[in-house]
């Protein structure tokens, strides 16, 4: 009886994957048609129906150039899965991950980023919108403020807020880089499964 929603399954933030489990990153919104019911009207044992894949921001194999990932908020979920797949395919691949949250308290993905940072050719640029004094390693601004110089040899994946994904896609287009984008747009409350 709940409306249909698009969620991206993700690689686990900690530990190894289990092919019997799906991991999702869901931002609970007080007025969300589905997210507000999680843990309340939607509990363990609630029946769900899954379909997919949907969207365009999924990993394409056999690209030998640099992979640039840009995520905001729960757009981190598909980008984290792409990062894991890219590393499994080519452990020494150059990978740059710009990951953003509105505020430091919303930066839930730190354990996953620490795992990713262990690979030699991975660079991570954490960004928050709200000023913070905790660490100079966490940049303040928008993800597009910290994008690298792109080239036609890069492949860019982006997911999150539509304004951000559109801006990243424009930067990729200007550089001649291929870009796969998954903007997270609010879904119509009326669409019911």
XYZ file of C-alpha atoms in Angstrom:
193
model
C 0.000 0.000 0.000
C 2.978 2.371 -0.083
C 3.981 4.380 -3.153
C 6.675 3.017 -5.426
C 10.141 4.483 -4.754
C 13.528 4.285 -6.448
C 16.317 3.308 -4.065
C 19.813 2.292 -5.113
C 21.190 -0.881 -3.563
C 24.715 -0.342 -2.364
C 27.885 -2.142 -1.378
C 27.962 -2.448 2.457
C 29.635 0.461 4.250
C 31.497 -2.009 6.466
C 32.307 -5.685 6.045
C 32.042 -7.954 3.032
C 28.996 -8.157 0.766
C 26.471 -10.967 1.232
C 24.546 -11.963 -1.888
C 21.468 -12.655 0.272
C 21.273 -9.049 1.530
C 20.567 -5.719 -0.144
C 21.876 -2.531 1.444
C 20.101 0.785 0.874
C 20.873 4.336 1.987
C 17.595 6.085 2.743
C 17.229 9.630 3.948
C 14.261 9.706 6.316
C 12.111 12.739 5.680
C 9.420 13.708 8.214
C 6.843 14.121 5.434
C 8.198 11.320 3.230
C 5.529 8.992 1.869
C 7.756 5.946 2.459
C 10.862 7.017 4.396
C 8.825 8.423 7.305
C 7.151 5.009 7.718
C 10.434 3.078 8.050
C 10.680 1.596 11.529
C 7.062 2.545 12.229
C 4.473 1.272 9.746
C 7.177 -0.481 7.712
C 8.982 -2.976 9.959
C 11.039 -6.145 9.718
C 8.970 -8.686 7.812
C 7.086 -6.107 5.709
C 6.703 -7.426 2.170
C 8.432 -5.484 -0.591
C 8.691 -5.886 -4.341
C 11.956 -5.030 -6.093
C 12.431 -4.207 -9.765
C 15.411 -2.924 -11.628
C 17.919 -1.957 -12.607
C 16.813 1.610 -13.117
C 18.777 4.793 -13.757
C 21.960 5.386 -15.711
C 24.625 5.774 -13.020
C 25.866 2.187 -12.858
C 29.416 0.954 -13.444
C 30.565 0.341 -17.022
C 33.425 -2.132 -17.206
C 36.611 -1.953 -19.243
C 37.154 1.798 -19.117
C 40.878 2.272 -18.697
C 40.984 5.972 -17.868
C 40.368 7.736 -14.598
C 37.020 7.302 -12.850
C 35.591 10.459 -11.261
C 32.697 9.993 -8.840
C 30.652 12.886 -7.471
C 27.935 12.297 -4.873
C 25.754 14.380 -2.613
C 23.700 13.050 0.291
C 22.304 9.557 -0.239
C 23.559 9.809 -3.816
C 26.593 8.292 -2.123
C 24.966 4.811 -2.301
C 25.272 4.195 -6.059
C 28.631 5.994 -6.230
C 30.021 3.796 -3.430
C 28.890 0.700 -5.361
C 30.581 2.015 -8.500
C 33.783 2.717 -6.551
C 33.810 -0.847 -5.187
C 33.195 -2.347 -8.648
C 35.877 -0.159 -10.247
C 38.451 -1.180 -7.628
C 37.579 -4.875 -7.961
C 37.973 -4.643 -11.745
C 41.267 -2.691 -11.640
C 42.738 -2.299 -8.122
C 45.342 0.226 -9.342
C 42.842 2.324 -11.304
C 43.001 6.081 -10.726
C 39.798 7.046 -8.971
C 38.743 10.424 -7.589
C 35.680 10.605 -5.335
C 34.118 13.961 -4.435
C 31.534 13.227 -1.748
C 29.327 15.906 -0.203
C 26.857 16.353 2.624
C 25.045 19.441 3.836
C 26.629 19.337 7.267
C 29.287 17.340 9.037
C 26.713 15.428 11.117
C 25.223 14.091 7.853
C 28.550 12.620 6.740
C 27.519 9.026 7.491
C 29.847 7.407 4.946
C 33.173 8.001 6.712
C 33.884 4.277 7.415
C 33.402 3.401 3.738
C 35.656 6.264 2.648
C 38.369 5.093 5.042
C 38.248 1.638 3.400
C 38.477 3.194 -0.059
C 41.394 5.441 0.964
C 43.579 2.348 1.469
C 43.915 1.915 -2.297
C 47.015 3.626 -3.743
C 45.444 5.531 -6.652
C 42.303 6.733 -4.902
C 41.784 10.367 -3.912
C 38.807 11.378 -1.788
C 37.562 14.925 -1.419
C 34.975 15.241 1.372
C 32.855 18.401 1.154
C 30.228 19.968 3.425
C 28.066 22.991 2.695
C 27.895 24.224 6.280
C 31.039 25.764 7.811
C 32.904 23.443 10.186
C 36.046 23.648 12.310
C 36.617 19.924 12.920
C 39.103 19.166 10.143
C 40.804 21.049 7.315
C 40.606 17.800 5.291
C 36.862 18.348 4.932
C 36.346 21.120 2.417
C 33.588 23.703 2.668
C 31.513 24.525 -0.386
C 29.819 22.654 -3.199
C 31.111 19.467 -4.809
C 31.606 21.278 -8.120
C 33.976 23.712 -6.374
C 36.423 20.814 -5.944
C 36.083 18.997 -9.251
C 39.386 18.047 -10.883
C 40.380 19.215 -14.328
C 38.530 16.720 -16.506
C 39.698 15.263 -19.816
C 38.108 13.214 -22.574
C 39.833 10.131 -21.101
C 37.811 10.381 -17.873
C 34.496 8.729 -17.149
C 32.337 10.638 -14.680
C 29.523 9.230 -12.558
C 27.327 11.474 -10.431
C 24.334 10.984 -8.178
C 22.394 13.140 -5.758
C 20.730 16.546 -5.909
C 19.585 17.457 -9.454
C 21.315 20.865 -9.422
C 24.606 19.185 -8.524
C 24.296 16.322 -11.031
C 23.388 18.784 -13.797
C 26.394 20.975 -12.972
C 28.749 17.965 -12.963
C 27.318 16.721 -16.278
C 27.886 20.172 -17.799
C 31.530 20.197 -16.632
C 32.050 16.710 -18.079
C 30.433 17.684 -21.386
C 32.665 20.777 -21.646
C 35.749 18.559 -21.160
C 34.549 15.905 -23.607
C 34.287 13.304 -20.835
C 31.558 10.681 -20.723
C 29.164 11.277 -17.832
C 26.499 9.035 -16.313
C 24.111 10.867 -14.036
C 21.438 9.803 -11.569
C 19.664 12.879 -10.185
C 17.598 12.139 -7.092
C 14.316 13.910 -7.766
C 11.369 13.943 -5.349
C 8.828 11.350 -6.372
C 5.100 11.933 -6.716
C 3.300 10.951 -3.516
C 0.350 9.673 -5.590
C 2.109 6.806 -7.379
C 1.039 3.709 -5.432
C 2.244 0.144 -5.992
